[in-house]
Coordinates of C-alpha atoms in Angstrom, one line a residue:
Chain M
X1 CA 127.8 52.5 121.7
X2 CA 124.2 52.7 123.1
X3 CA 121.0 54.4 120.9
X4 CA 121.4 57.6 122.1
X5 CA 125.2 58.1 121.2
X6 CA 125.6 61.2 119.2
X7 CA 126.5 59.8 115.6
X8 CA 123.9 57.3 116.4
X9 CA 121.5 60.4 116.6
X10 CA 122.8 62.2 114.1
X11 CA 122.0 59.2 111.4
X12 CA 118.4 59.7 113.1
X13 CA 118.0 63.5 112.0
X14 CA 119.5 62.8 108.5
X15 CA 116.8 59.9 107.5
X16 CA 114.2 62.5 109.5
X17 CA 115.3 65.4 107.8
X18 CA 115.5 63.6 104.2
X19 CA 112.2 61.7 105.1
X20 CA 110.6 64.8 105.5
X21 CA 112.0 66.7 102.3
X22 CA 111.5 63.6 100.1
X23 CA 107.5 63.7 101.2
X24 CA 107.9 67.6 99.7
X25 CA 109.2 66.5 96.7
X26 CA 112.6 67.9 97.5
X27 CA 115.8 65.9 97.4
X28 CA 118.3 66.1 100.8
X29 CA 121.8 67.4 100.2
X30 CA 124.1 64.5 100.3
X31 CA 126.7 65.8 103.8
X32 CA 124.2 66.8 106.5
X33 CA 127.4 68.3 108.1
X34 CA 127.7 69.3 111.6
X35 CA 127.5 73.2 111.4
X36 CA 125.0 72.8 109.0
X37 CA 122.0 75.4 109.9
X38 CA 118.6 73.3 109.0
X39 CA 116.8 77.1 109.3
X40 CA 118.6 79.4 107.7
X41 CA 119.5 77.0 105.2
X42 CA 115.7 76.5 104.1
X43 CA 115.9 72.6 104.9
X44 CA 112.9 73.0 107.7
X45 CA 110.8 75.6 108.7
X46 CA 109.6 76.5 112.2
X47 CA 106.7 74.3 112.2
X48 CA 109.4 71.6 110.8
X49 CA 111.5 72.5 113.5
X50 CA 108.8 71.2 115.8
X51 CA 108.2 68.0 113.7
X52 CA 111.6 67.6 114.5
X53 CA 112.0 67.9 118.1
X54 CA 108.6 65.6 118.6
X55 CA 110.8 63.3 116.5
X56 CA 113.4 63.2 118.8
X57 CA 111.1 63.0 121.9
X58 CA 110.0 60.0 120.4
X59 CA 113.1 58.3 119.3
X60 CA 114.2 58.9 122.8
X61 CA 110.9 57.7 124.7
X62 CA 111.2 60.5 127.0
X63 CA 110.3 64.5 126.9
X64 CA 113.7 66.4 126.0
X65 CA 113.9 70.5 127.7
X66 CA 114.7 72.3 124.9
X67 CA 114.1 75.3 126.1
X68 CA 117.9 75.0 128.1
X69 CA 119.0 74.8 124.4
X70 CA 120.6 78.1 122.7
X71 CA 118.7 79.0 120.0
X72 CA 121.7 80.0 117.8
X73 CA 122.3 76.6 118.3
X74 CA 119.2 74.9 118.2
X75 CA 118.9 74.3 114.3
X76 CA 122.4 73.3 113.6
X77 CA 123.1 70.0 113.1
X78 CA 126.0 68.9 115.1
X79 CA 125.4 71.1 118.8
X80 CA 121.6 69.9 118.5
X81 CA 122.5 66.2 118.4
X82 CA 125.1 66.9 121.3
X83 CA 122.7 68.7 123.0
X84 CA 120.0 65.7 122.6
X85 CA 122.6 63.0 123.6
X86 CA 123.7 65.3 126.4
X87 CA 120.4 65.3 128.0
X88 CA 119.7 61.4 127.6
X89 CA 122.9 60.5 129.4
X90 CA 121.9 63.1 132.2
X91 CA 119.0 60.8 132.6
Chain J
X1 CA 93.8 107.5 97.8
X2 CA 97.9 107.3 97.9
X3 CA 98.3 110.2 95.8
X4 CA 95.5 112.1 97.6
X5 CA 96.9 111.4 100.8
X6 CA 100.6 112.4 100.0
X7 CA 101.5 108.6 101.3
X8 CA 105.1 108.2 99.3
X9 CA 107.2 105.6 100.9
X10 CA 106.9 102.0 101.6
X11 CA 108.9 99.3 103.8
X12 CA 110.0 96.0 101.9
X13 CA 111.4 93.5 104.2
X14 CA 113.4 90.7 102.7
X15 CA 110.8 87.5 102.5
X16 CA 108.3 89.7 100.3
X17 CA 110.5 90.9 98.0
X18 CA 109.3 88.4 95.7
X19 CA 106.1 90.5 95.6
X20 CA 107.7 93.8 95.0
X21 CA 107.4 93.3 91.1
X22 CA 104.0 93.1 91.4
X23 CA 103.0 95.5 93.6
X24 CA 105.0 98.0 91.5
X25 CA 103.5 97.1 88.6
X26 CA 100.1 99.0 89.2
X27 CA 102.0 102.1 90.3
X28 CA 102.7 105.1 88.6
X29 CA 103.8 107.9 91.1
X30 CA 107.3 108.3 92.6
X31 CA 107.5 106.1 95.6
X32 CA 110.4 106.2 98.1
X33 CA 111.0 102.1 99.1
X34 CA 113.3 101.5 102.0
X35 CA 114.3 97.9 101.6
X36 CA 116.8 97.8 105.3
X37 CA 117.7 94.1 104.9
X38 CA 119.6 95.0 101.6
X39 CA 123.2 96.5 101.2
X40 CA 122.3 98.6 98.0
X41 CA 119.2 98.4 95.3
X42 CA 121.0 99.5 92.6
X43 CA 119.3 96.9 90.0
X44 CA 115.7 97.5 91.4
X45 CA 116.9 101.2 90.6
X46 CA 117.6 101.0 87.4
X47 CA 114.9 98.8 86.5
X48 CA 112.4 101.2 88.0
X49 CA 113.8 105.0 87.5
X50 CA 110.4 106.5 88.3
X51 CA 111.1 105.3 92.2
X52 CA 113.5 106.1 94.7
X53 CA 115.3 102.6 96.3
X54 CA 116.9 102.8 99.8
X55 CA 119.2 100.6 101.1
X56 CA 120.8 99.3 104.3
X57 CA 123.9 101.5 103.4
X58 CA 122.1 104.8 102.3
X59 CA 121.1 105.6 105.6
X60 CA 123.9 107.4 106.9
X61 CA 122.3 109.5 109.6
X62 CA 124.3 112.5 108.6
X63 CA 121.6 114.4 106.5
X64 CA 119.0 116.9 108.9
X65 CA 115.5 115.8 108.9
X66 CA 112.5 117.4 110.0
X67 CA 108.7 116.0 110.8
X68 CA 106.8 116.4 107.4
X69 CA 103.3 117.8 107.8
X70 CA 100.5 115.3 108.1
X71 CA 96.9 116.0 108.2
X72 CA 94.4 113.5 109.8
X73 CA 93.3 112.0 106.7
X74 CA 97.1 111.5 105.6
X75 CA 98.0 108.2 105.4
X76 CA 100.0 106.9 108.1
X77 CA 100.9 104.1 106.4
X78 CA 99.7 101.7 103.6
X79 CA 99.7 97.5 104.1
X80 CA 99.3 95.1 101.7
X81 CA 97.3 91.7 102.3
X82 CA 96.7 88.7 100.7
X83 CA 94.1 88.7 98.2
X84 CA 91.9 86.0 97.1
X85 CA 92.3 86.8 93.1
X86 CA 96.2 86.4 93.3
X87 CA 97.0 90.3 93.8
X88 CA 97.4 91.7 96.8
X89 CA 95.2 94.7 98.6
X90 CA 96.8 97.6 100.2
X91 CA 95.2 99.3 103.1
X92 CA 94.7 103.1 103.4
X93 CA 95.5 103.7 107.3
X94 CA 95.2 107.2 108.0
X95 CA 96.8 109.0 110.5
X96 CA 93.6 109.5 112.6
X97 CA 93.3 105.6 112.4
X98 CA 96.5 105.3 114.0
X99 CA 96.5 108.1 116.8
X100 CA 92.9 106.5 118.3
X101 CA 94.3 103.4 118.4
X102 CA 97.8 104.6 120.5
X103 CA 95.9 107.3 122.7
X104 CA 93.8 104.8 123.8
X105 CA 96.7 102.0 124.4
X106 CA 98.8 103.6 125.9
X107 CA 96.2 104.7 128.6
X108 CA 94.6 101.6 128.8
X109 CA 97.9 99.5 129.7
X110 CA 99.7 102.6 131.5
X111 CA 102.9 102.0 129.4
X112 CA 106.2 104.0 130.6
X113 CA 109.8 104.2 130.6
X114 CA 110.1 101.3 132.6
X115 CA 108.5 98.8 130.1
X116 CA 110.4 96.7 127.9
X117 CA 108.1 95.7 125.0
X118 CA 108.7 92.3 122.5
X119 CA 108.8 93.0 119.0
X120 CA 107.7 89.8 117.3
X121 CA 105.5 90.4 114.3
X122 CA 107.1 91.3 110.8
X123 CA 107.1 94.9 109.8
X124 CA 104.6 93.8 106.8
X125 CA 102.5 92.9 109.7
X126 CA 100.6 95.5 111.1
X127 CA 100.6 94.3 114.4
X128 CA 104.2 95.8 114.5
X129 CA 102.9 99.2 114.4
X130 CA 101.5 98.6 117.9
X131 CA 105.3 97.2 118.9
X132 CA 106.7 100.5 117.7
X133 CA 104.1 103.0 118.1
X134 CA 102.6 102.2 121.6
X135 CA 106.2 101.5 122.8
X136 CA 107.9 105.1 121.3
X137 CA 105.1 107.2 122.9
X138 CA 105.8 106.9 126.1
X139 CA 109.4 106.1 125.9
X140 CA 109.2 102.7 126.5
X141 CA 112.1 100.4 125.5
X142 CA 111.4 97.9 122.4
X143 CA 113.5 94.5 122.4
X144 CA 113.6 93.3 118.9
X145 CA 114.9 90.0 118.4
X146 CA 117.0 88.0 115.7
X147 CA 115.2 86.0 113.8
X148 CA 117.2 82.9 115.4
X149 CA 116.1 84.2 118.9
X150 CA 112.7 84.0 118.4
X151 CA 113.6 80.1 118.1
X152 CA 113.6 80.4 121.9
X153 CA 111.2 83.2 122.7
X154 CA 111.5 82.3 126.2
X155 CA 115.4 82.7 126.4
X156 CA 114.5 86.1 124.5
X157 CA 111.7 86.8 127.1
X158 CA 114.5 86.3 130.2
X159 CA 117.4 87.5 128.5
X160 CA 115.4 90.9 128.1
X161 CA 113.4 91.1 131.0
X162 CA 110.5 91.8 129.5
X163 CA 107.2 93.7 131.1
X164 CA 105.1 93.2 128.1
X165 CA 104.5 90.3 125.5
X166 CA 102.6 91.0 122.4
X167 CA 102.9 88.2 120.0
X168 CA 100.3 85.7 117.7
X169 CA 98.9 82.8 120.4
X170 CA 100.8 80.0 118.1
X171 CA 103.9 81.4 119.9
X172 CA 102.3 79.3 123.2
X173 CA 101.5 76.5 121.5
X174 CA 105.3 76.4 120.5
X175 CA 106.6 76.9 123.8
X176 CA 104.7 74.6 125.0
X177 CA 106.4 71.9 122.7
X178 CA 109.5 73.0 123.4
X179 CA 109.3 72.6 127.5
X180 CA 109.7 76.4 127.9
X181 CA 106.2 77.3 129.8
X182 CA 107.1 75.9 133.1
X183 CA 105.3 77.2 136.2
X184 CA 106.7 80.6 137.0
X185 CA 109.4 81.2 134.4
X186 CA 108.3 84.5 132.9
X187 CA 108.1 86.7 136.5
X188 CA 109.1 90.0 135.1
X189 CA 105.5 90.1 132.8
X190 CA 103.3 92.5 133.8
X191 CA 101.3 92.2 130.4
X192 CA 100.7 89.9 127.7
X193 CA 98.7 90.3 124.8
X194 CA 97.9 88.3 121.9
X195 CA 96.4 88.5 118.6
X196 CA 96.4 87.5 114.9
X197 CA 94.3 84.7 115.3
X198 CA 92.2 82.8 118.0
X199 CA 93.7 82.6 121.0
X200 CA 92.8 78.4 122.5
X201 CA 91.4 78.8 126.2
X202 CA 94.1 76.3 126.8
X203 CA 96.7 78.2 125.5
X204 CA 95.8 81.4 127.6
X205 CA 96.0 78.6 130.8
X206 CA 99.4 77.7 129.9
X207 CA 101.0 80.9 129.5
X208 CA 98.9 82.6 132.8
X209 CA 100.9 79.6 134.7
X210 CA 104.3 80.6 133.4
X211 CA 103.9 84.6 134.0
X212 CA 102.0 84.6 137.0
X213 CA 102.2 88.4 137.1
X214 CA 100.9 89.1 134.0
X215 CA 97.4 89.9 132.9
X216 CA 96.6 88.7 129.5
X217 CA 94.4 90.4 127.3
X218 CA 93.0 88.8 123.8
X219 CA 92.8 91.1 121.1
X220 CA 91.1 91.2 117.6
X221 CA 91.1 93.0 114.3
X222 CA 91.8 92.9 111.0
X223 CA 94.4 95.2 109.4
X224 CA 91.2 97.3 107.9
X225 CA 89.9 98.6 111.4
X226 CA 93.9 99.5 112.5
X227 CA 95.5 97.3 114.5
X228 CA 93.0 95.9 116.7
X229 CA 89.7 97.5 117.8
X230 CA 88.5 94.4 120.5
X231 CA 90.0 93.2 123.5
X232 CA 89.0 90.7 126.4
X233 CA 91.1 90.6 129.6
X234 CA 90.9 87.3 131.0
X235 CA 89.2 86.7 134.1
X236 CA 90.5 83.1 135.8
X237 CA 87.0 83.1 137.4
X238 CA 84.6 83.7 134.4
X239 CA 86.4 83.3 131.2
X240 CA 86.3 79.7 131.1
X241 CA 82.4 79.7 130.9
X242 CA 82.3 83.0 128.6
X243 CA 84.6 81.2 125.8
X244 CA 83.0 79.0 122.8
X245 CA 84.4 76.1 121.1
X246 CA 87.3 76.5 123.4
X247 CA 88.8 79.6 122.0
X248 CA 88.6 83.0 124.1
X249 CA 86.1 85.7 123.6
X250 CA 87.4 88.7 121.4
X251 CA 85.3 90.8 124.0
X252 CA 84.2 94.5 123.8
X253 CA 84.7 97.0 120.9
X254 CA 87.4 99.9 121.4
X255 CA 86.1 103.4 122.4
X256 CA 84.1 105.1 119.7
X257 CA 83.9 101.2 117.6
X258 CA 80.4 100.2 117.0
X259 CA 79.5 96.7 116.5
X260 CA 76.9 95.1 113.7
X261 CA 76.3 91.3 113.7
X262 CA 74.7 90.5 110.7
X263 CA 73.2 88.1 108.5
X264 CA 73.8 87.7 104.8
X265 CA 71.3 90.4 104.3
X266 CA 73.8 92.6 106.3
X267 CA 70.5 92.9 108.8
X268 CA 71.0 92.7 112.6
X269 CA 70.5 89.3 113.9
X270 CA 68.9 88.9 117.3
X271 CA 71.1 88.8 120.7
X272 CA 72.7 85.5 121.0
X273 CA 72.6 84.9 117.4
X274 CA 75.5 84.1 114.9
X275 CA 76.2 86.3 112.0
X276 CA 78.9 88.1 110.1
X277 CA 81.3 91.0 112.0
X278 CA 81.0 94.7 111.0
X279 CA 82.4 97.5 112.8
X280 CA 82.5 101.2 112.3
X281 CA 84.2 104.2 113.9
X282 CA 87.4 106.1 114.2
X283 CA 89.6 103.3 113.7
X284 CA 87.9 102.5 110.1
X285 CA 90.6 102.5 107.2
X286 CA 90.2 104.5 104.2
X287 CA 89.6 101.2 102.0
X288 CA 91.8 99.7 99.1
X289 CA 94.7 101.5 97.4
X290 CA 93.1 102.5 94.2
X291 CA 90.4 99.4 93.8
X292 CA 87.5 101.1 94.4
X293 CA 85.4 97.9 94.0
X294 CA 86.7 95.8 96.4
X295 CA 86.2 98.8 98.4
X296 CA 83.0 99.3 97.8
X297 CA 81.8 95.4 98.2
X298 CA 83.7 95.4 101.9
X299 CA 82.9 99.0 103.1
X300 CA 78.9 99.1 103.2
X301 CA 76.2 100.8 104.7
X302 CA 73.7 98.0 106.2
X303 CA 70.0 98.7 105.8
X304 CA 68.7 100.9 108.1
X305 CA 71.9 102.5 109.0
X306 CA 73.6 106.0 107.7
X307 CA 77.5 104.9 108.3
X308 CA 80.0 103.2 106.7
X309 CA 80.7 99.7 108.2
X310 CA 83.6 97.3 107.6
X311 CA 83.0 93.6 106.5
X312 CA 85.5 91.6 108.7
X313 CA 84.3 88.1 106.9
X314 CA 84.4 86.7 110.1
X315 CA 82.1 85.0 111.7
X316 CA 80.4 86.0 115.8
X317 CA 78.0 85.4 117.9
X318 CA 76.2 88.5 119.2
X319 CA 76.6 89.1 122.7
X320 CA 73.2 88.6 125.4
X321 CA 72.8 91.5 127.7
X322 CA 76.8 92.6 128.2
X323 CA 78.4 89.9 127.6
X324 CA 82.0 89.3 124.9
X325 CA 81.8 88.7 121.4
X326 CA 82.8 85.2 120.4
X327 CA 84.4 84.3 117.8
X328 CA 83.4 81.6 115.9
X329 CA 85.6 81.0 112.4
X330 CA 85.5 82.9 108.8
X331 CA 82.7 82.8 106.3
X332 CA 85.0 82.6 103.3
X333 CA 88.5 80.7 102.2
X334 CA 90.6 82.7 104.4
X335 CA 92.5 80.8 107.2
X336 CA 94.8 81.7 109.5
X337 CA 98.4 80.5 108.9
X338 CA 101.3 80.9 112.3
X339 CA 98.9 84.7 112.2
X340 CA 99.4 85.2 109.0
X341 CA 96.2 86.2 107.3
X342 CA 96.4 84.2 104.1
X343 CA 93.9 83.7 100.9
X344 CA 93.6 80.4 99.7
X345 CA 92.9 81.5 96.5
X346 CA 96.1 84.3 96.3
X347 CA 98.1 80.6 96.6
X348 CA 95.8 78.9 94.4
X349 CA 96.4 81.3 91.6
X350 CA 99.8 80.9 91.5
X351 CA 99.8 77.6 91.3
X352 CA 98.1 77.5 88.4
X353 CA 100.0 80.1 86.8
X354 CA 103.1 78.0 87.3
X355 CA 101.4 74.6 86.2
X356 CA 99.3 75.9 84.0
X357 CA 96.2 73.4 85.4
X358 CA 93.2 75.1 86.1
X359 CA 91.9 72.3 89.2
X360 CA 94.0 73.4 91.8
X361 CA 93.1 73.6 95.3
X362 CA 94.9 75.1 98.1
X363 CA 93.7 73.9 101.7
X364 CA 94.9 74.6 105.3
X365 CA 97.1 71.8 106.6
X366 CA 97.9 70.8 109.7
X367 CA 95.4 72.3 112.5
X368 CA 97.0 73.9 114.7
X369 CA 94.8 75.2 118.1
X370 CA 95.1 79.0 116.4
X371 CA 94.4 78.3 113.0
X372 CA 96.9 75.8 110.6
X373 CA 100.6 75.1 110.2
X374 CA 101.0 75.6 107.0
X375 CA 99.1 75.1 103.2
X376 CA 99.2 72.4 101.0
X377 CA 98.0 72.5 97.3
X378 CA 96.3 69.5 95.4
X379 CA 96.8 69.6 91.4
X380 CA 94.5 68.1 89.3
X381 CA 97.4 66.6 86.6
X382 CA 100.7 65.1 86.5
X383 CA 104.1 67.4 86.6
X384 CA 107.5 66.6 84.6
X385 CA 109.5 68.4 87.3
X386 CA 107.4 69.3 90.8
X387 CA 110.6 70.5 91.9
X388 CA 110.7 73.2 89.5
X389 CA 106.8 74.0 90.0
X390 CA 107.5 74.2 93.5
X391 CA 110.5 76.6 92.7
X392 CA 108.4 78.9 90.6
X393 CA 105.7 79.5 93.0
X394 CA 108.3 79.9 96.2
X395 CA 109.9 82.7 94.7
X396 CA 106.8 84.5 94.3
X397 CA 105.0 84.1 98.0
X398 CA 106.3 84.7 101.2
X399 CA 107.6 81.9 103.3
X400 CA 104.8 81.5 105.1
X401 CA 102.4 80.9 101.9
X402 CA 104.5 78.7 100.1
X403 CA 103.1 75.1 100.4
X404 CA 104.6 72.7 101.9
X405 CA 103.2 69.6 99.7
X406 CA 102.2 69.4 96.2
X407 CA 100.0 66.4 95.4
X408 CA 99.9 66.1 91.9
X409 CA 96.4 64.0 91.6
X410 CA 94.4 62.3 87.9
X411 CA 91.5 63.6 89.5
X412 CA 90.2 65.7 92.4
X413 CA 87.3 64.6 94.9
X414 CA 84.4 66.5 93.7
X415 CA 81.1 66.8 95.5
X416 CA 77.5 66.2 93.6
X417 CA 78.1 70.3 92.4
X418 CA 81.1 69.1 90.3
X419 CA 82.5 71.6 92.7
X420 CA 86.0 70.6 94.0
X421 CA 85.3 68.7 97.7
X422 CA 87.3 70.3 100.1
X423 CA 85.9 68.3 102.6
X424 CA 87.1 65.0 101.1
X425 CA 90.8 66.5 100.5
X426 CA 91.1 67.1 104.0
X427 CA 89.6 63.7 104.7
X428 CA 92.9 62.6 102.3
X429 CA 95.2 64.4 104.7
X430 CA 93.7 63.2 107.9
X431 CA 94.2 60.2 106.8
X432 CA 97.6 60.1 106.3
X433 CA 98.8 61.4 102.5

């Protein structure tokens, strides 16, 4: 399983995602599950969504195109880690 | 001024309903509030009988409607913004206000049917009357996107074909995160315009490279002088060397707008000097919704001058022989957040309701090119439950005002005033709270 395997990623975004509520003084939900919408659910905001992708750019070492993404999918938990994964095995 | 001008109905979108108990509150003629992102308002009904509450399923198209008579000093429409004393101010637009602005937009960028216009700025924003307005009068087709679409404005941007872009310039700084302003993928722009806060000469690079048909144009106002009354088209061969601090020159006042830059004295500084913005002409509001002091301390007459002018509170340099105004920050606590115009002290007010701690300071936080990402608040005292403070104040400030952070703090930096430092509570952020 290498680092960029999508449960591997998908633990990354959870400790991000709860990282980043904790320093707000909010507590994460305990299931991050995988149609889970991080926007509409209040969990990040645009500017978080940002934080989030830079995250991932630098988890990954590399710059990810996001902008091949869908946005109806592009907050939702389980097609964005795909979608990340997708693109690192593409190389 | 509402009741003078026969100005009856207002538009609530859902993020500031929070704020529709207070701005109620103060008012005590029938108003007719259409609130489109609800089903039915039946409880705001029968909490307020005096008003009339429209909802997403009242409007049924069935009933005949005809154009109500307006007058030039009618209000067109009436928009509230944040005010530094916790209540918000609503703006008298009058229909005059609004027709200068069109006429001369629509000539100016030669709209017609052809043109398929973004609509990306909240109705409570009145940078959505240009999206409709402008659009409408020469029958020009307006894309409105979801609110998850605008996650990708480029998709959006494609996907419609756009000819013009009107958004706030943070919208390049996030495309450019997200890999979407690569060279040449935005060919259908003919136009694109920004405004709402300052544009970065960087940013205007970026996007040029990405719609290489396009001319962009940087515009500037605040909702008092309608819409925007200053524009600066960008010129790849001089606009680099006219810009300041590396943000593009609001440019040259609309027709009939005349320009003061002024000192604290509200007397003209000389050419090339910095100073406060005021404006006057056609395009100049009617002043606060029943405050005439605010009124009155932001709509002057300078010494030596017989009109009215408008205080923007932001700080220019005046122009050398013809050259563009630059703009060079504010001169009070106002900043700038994703374009939304925001009053620190509005957030700070709040906050102190809810905590009931008077030393509470609300700062900008984190720089963006345009202006900041967001606001974080720093409480002098210790809460049982920050969850619930945070709770309290989010329910009563849109999204975009509610802060991200609370750092609850023994004590506040001060500087040798006994003043709170805001200087050193940045310094806290920068490095690294």
């Amino acid at each position: 399983m290498n680092q960029f395997d999508p449960e591997r990623l998908r633990v990354f975004l959870r400790n991000h995602v709860t990282e980043k509520l904790a320093s707000q003084g909010r507590e994460a939900p305990k299931e991050l599950g995988d149609d889970c919408d991080l926007l509409l659910s209040g969990m990040i905001d645009s500017l978080g969504l940002l934080e989030l992708m830079t995250a991932f750019q630098e988890h990954c070492g590399c710059e990810i195109d996001f902008d091949a993404l869908d946005p109806e999918q592009m907050t939702v938990v389980g097609p964005l880690c795909d979608f990340v994964s997708s693109q690192m095995a593409r190389g | 001024m509402l009741d003078r001008s026969d100005c009856r109905s207002i538009v609530v979108d859902a993020e500031s309903l929070p704020q529709l108990q207070t701005l109620l509150a103060g008012i005590q003629t029938s108003l007719l509030i259409l609130i489109p992102e609800v089903d039915e308002c039946r409880t705001l009904q029968e909490q307020w009988p005096i008003h009339h509450f429209i909802g997403l399923r009242d409007f049924d198209g069935t009933e005949t409607w005809r154009e109500p008579a307006a007058s030039d000093n009618s209000t067109a429409y009436l928009l509230f913004t944040s005010g530094s004393t916790g209540t918000p101010k609503g703006v008298v637009v009058a229909q005059r206000n609004v027709i200068s602005f069109v006429d001369y937009m629509v000539e100016r960028y030669q709209i017609n049917e052809n043109d398929r216009l973004s609509q990306t700025f909240d109705m409570t924003f009145d940078l959505s009357a240009f999206d409709m307005f402008v659009c409408w009068e020469r029958g020009a087709l307006l894309c409105c996107p979801s609110r998850k679409a605008l996650i990708n404005p480029g998709k959006f941007m494609r996907d419609m074909e756009l000819t013009i872009w009107f958004s706030v310039p943070s919208t390049i700084a996030f495309m450019k995160q997200l890999g979407a302003l690569k060279r040449g993928n935005y060919p259908s722009l003919r136009l694109s315009l920004f405004c709402g806060e300052p544009l970065p000469v960087s940013s205007a690079q970026s996007w040029l490279e990405a719609a290489p048909n396009s001319v962009l144009e940087n515009l500037y106002g605040p909702t008092e002088l309608t819409i925007a009354c200053t524009l600066y088209r960008w010129n790849a061969a001089s606009s680099s060397r006219e810009s300041e601090l590396g943000i593009v020159p609001i440019g040259y006042p609309y027709p009939g707008m005349s320009v003061l830059v002024a000192d604290q004295n509200l007397n003209e500084v000389p050419p090339g000097g910095e100073g406060e913005l005021l404006m006057t002409g056609p395009q100049m509001s009617l002043g606060y919704w029943k405050d005439p002091e605010k009124t009155a301390a932001a709509f002057v007459i300078p010494p030596g001058k017989t009109d009215i002018y408008y205080r923007t509170g932001d700080r220019v340099r005046r122009p050398v022989d013809r050259g563009p105004l630059t703009h060079l920050g504010r001169i009070d606590f106002q900043v700038k957040v994703m374009g939304h115009r925001v009053e620190l002290g509005e957030i700070e007010a709040i906050v102190r309701d809810a905590t009931g701690f008077d030393g509470t300071v609300a700062v900008g936080w984190p720089p963006t090119p345009s202006g900041y990402g967001g606001v974080e608040v720093f409480v002098e005292g210790t809460a049982s439950d920050p969850e619930a403070v945070r709770r309290s104040v989010a329910c009563r400030l849109p999204d975009y005002m509610v802060p991200r952070r609370f750092h609850f703090m023994g004590q506040l930096p001060r500087n040798v005033n006994g003043k709170f430092d805001r200087k050193a509570i940045l310094n806290l952020l920068e490095g690294g709270l």
